[in-house]
Amino acid sequence: MRRGESAPAPVAAPIRWWRLRPWSRNHLMRPSDRLEATLMLLTGAVVLLLIPVAAAFGTATRVRLEHQAQALAAAVHHVPAVLLEDTYLAPESPDYAIRPVGTQHTARARWTTPHGDRVAAVPTDTPAKAGQTVTISVDAAGNLTGPIPSGPENTVVAVTAACGLWALTAGALLLCAALAHRLFHRNRLRRWAQEWTQFDPPPR
C-alpha cells in the first residue's frame, strides 16, 4: 500500500451454514439463521433415522405376507379335473386371469365339489387333449384358486413397501425443509435490504 492511499475495506467471508454450530453462541448468526440451521440439521437426522423405521416396516410386511401365504396354502387342496376340450393359448381376459405365471395353456374342465360339479377354464402346464385328467387347486368351497405367492415374491413386495415408505416420508420432510429454507432466505434478503437502506441513505 502506497503512502496516502486509504486502507481497503475488509470484506466478510461467505458464511457456510453447514459449518456453523447453531447450538453455540456464534456472533455471526442471527436467531433466525440459528433456527434455520437447526431445522436443516434436524431434517437430515430424521431422514437418516427413517431408514431403520422403514426396514422394520418392511420386515413386518414380509412376516404378514408369509402368514397370509401359509393360511392360503392350508385352505387349498388339490382335486382331479377332466378336460372338456383341447388346451389352447389363454387370451388376456378376466376369465383366464387365474393361472400361474408362465402358464399359457388353458382349457375348460369339470371337477366335483361337495356342492356339485363345477365347470371353468383351468390352467395346464403342458398341452393336453380333451378327456385327460389334470390336477387343479381349489378352496374349501370348490372354487378354483390362483397361485399362492412365494417367498421371493413376498420379499420383493416387502422391500418395495419399505422403500416407498421411506421415499414418501423423506420426500415430504425435505419438501417442507426446502419451503422453510426459501422463507428464511426471503426474510434474510428483506432484512439485508432494510439494513442497507439504513446505512446508505439516498443523497439529498
Short mmCIF file of C-alpha atoms in Angstrom, two decimals:
data_model
loop_
_atom_site.label_atom_id
_atom_site.label_comp_id
_atom_site.label_asym_id
_atom_site.label_seq_id
_atom_site.Cartn_x
_atom_site.Cartn_y
_atom_site.Cartn_z
CA MET A 1 0.00 0.00 0.00
CA ARG A 2 1.41 3.38 -1.02
CA ARG A 3 1.61 6.37 1.28
CA GLY A 4 -1.52 8.45 1.17
CA GLU A 5 -3.78 5.66 -0.03
CA SER A 6 -6.66 4.59 2.19
CA ALA A 7 -6.72 1.09 3.55
CA PRO A 8 -9.08 -1.27 1.66
CA ALA A 9 -12.36 -2.02 3.37
CA PRO A 10 -12.48 -5.50 4.89
CA VAL A 11 -14.66 -7.99 3.01
CA ALA A 12 -16.61 -10.52 5.04
CA ALA A 13 -16.05 -14.13 4.11
CA PRO A 14 -19.16 -16.02 2.95
CA ILE A 15 -20.96 -17.95 5.67
CA ARG A 16 -21.44 -21.67 5.15
CA TRP A 17 -24.44 -22.84 7.16
CA TRP A 18 -23.22 -26.43 7.32
CA ARG A 19 -20.02 -25.29 9.07
CA LEU A 20 -21.86 -23.35 11.75
CA ARG A 21 -22.94 -24.76 15.06
CA PRO A 22 -26.42 -23.43 15.81
CA TRP A 23 -26.23 -24.53 19.44
CA SER A 24 -23.18 -22.30 20.06
CA ARG A 25 -23.28 -18.54 20.62
CA ASN A 26 -21.91 -17.58 17.25
CA HIS A 27 -21.92 -13.80 16.79
CA LEU A 28 -22.28 -14.24 13.01
CA MET A 29 -25.64 -15.96 13.32
CA ARG A 30 -28.88 -14.18 13.99
CA PRO A 31 -31.66 -16.03 15.83
CA SER A 32 -33.45 -16.71 12.54
CA ASP A 33 -30.25 -18.07 10.98
CA ARG A 34 -29.65 -20.28 14.01
CA LEU A 35 -33.23 -21.55 13.75
CA GLU A 36 -32.77 -22.32 10.05
CA ALA A 37 -29.53 -24.23 10.62
CA THR A 38 -31.12 -26.20 13.45
CA LEU A 39 -34.08 -27.07 11.22
CA MET A 40 -31.78 -28.32 8.45
CA LEU A 41 -29.74 -30.45 10.84
CA LEU A 42 -32.86 -31.94 12.40
CA THR A 43 -34.30 -32.70 8.97
CA GLY A 44 -31.16 -34.59 7.95
CA ALA A 45 -31.14 -36.52 11.22
CA VAL A 46 -34.81 -37.50 10.88
CA VAL A 47 -34.29 -38.64 7.27
CA LEU A 48 -31.47 -40.91 8.43
CA LEU A 49 -33.50 -42.23 11.36
CA LEU A 50 -36.29 -43.15 8.96
CA ILE A 51 -34.09 -45.85 7.40
CA PRO A 52 -34.38 -48.34 10.31
CA VAL A 53 -38.06 -47.46 10.66
CA ALA A 54 -38.66 -48.33 7.00
CA ALA A 55 -36.62 -51.52 7.43
CA ALA A 56 -38.78 -52.56 10.39
CA PHE A 57 -41.91 -51.81 8.36
CA GLY A 58 -40.62 -53.96 5.50
CA THR A 59 -39.83 -56.82 7.88
CA ALA A 60 -43.30 -56.66 9.41
CA THR A 61 -44.85 -56.60 5.93
CA ARG A 62 -42.91 -59.69 4.86
CA VAL A 63 -43.94 -61.59 8.02
CA ARG A 64 -47.58 -60.66 7.43
CA LEU A 65 -47.41 -61.80 3.79
CA GLU A 66 -45.78 -65.08 4.80
CA HIS A 67 -48.58 -65.74 7.30
CA GLN A 68 -51.18 -64.99 4.65
CA ALA A 69 -49.48 -67.34 2.20
CA GLN A 70 -49.38 -70.09 4.80
CA ALA A 71 -53.09 -69.59 5.56
CA LEU A 72 -53.91 -69.78 1.85
CA ALA A 73 -51.84 -72.90 1.42
CA ALA A 74 -53.59 -74.56 4.36
CA ALA A 75 -57.03 -73.82 2.86
CA VAL A 76 -56.18 -75.09 -0.63
CA HIS A 77 -56.38 -78.72 -1.68
CA HIS A 78 -55.84 -80.49 -4.98
CA VAL A 79 -58.58 -82.32 -6.90
CA PRO A 80 -58.66 -84.03 -10.30
CA ALA A 81 -60.40 -82.31 -13.19
CA VAL A 82 -61.40 -83.74 -16.59
CA LEU A 83 -60.69 -81.59 -19.62
CA LEU A 84 -63.71 -80.93 -21.81
CA GLU A 85 -61.67 -79.64 -24.76
CA ASP A 86 -58.14 -79.48 -26.10
CA THR A 87 -55.91 -76.89 -24.48
CA TYR A 88 -55.19 -73.60 -26.22
CA LEU A 89 -53.25 -70.43 -25.52
CA ALA A 90 -55.11 -68.42 -22.91
CA PRO A 91 -56.25 -64.97 -24.06
CA GLU A 92 -55.84 -61.86 -21.93
CA SER A 93 -59.29 -61.71 -20.33
CA PRO A 94 -60.66 -61.82 -16.75
CA ASP A 95 -61.99 -65.34 -17.28
CA TYR A 96 -58.44 -66.64 -17.67
CA ALA A 97 -56.70 -64.43 -15.09
CA ILE A 98 -56.32 -67.22 -12.52
CA ARG A 99 -53.26 -69.09 -13.70
CA PRO A 100 -49.66 -69.34 -12.52
CA VAL A 101 -47.01 -67.14 -14.05
CA GLY A 102 -45.67 -68.65 -17.26
CA THR A 103 -48.71 -70.90 -17.80
CA GLN A 104 -50.34 -70.19 -21.14
CA HIS A 105 -52.21 -73.41 -21.92
CA THR A 106 -55.85 -73.37 -20.85
CA ALA A 107 -58.97 -75.48 -21.37
CA ARG A 108 -62.40 -75.82 -19.84
CA ALA A 109 -62.63 -78.67 -17.34
CA ARG A 110 -65.11 -80.27 -14.96
CA TRP A 111 -64.41 -81.26 -11.35
CA THR A 112 -66.51 -82.49 -8.47
CA THR A 113 -67.15 -80.46 -5.30
CA PRO A 114 -69.30 -81.12 -2.19
CA HIS A 115 -71.89 -78.79 -3.73
CA GLY A 116 -71.92 -80.38 -7.19
CA ASP A 117 -69.87 -80.29 -10.36
CA ARG A 118 -68.03 -77.17 -11.46
CA VAL A 119 -67.00 -76.17 -14.99
CA ALA A 120 -64.46 -73.45 -15.68
CA ALA A 121 -61.28 -72.69 -17.60
CA VAL A 122 -58.27 -74.17 -15.80
CA PRO A 123 -54.54 -73.70 -16.48
CA THR A 124 -52.32 -76.57 -17.56
CA ASP A 125 -48.54 -76.85 -17.55
CA THR A 126 -48.38 -78.60 -20.94
CA PRO A 127 -50.70 -79.03 -23.92
CA ALA A 128 -53.38 -81.70 -23.32
CA LYS A 129 -56.30 -83.28 -25.12
CA ALA A 130 -59.98 -83.45 -24.20
CA GLY A 131 -60.74 -86.26 -21.76
CA GLN A 132 -57.39 -86.12 -19.98
CA THR A 133 -57.29 -85.61 -16.22
CA VAL A 134 -55.30 -82.76 -14.68
CA THR A 135 -54.80 -81.68 -11.08
CA ILE A 136 -56.11 -78.29 -10.03
CA SER A 137 -56.14 -76.29 -6.79
CA VAL A 138 -59.47 -75.38 -5.20
CA ASP A 139 -60.59 -73.84 -1.91
CA ALA A 140 -62.94 -75.30 0.69
CA ALA A 141 -65.98 -74.30 -1.39
CA GLY A 142 -64.60 -75.95 -4.52
CA ASN A 143 -63.72 -72.71 -6.31
CA LEU A 144 -60.63 -72.56 -8.47
CA THR A 145 -57.80 -70.71 -6.72
CA GLY A 146 -54.89 -68.75 -8.10
CA PRO A 147 -51.19 -69.25 -7.43
CA ILE A 148 -50.01 -68.70 -3.86
CA PRO A 149 -47.29 -66.02 -3.56
CA SER A 150 -43.86 -67.49 -2.97
CA GLY A 151 -41.18 -66.35 -0.54
CA PRO A 152 -39.18 -64.32 -3.11
CA GLU A 153 -42.36 -62.59 -4.30
CA ASN A 154 -43.23 -61.62 -0.72
CA THR A 155 -39.70 -60.32 -0.22
CA VAL A 156 -39.94 -58.12 -3.30
CA VAL A 157 -43.27 -56.70 -2.12
CA ALA A 158 -41.88 -56.03 1.37
CA VAL A 159 -38.75 -54.30 0.04
CA THR A 160 -40.87 -52.19 -2.30
CA ALA A 161 -43.16 -51.20 0.57
CA ALA A 162 -40.21 -50.24 2.80
CA CYS A 163 -38.53 -48.16 0.08
CA GLY A 164 -41.82 -46.50 -0.78
CA LEU A 165 -42.49 -45.58 2.85
CA TRP A 166 -39.00 -44.11 3.26
CA ALA A 167 -39.17 -42.22 -0.04
CA LEU A 168 -42.58 -40.69 0.69
CA THR A 169 -41.75 -39.69 4.26
CA ALA A 170 -38.28 -38.39 3.47
CA GLY A 171 -39.60 -36.54 0.42
CA ALA A 172 -42.29 -34.84 2.48
CA LEU A 173 -39.74 -33.78 5.12
CA LEU A 174 -37.28 -32.48 2.52
CA LEU A 175 -40.04 -30.58 0.75
CA CYS A 176 -41.07 -28.90 4.00
CA ALA A 177 -37.42 -28.10 4.75
CA ALA A 178 -36.95 -26.62 1.27
CA LEU A 179 -40.02 -24.42 1.69
CA ALA A 180 -38.81 -23.29 5.11
CA HIS A 181 -35.36 -22.53 3.68
CA ARG A 182 -36.94 -20.44 0.95
CA LEU A 183 -38.94 -18.44 3.51
CA PHE A 184 -35.85 -17.88 5.66
CA HIS A 185 -33.92 -16.79 2.57
CA ARG A 186 -36.59 -14.26 1.57
CA ASN A 187 -36.69 -12.87 5.09
CA ARG A 188 -32.91 -12.62 5.09
CA LEU A 189 -32.89 -10.68 1.81
CA ARG A 190 -35.59 -8.37 3.10
CA ARG A 191 -33.61 -7.74 6.30
CA TRP A 192 -30.42 -7.04 4.34
CA ALA A 193 -32.29 -4.56 2.14
CA GLN A 194 -33.60 -2.75 5.19
CA GLU A 195 -30.14 -2.61 6.80
CA TRP A 196 -28.59 -1.39 3.55
CA THR A 197 -31.16 1.40 3.40
CA GLN A 198 -30.32 2.45 6.97
CA PHE A 199 -26.55 2.55 6.44
CA ASP A 200 -26.65 4.01 2.94
CA PRO A 201 -29.38 6.69 2.86
CA PRO A 202 -30.18 8.19 -0.55
CA PRO A 203 -28.47 11.54 -1.34
CA ARG A 204 -30.49 14.69 -0.79
#
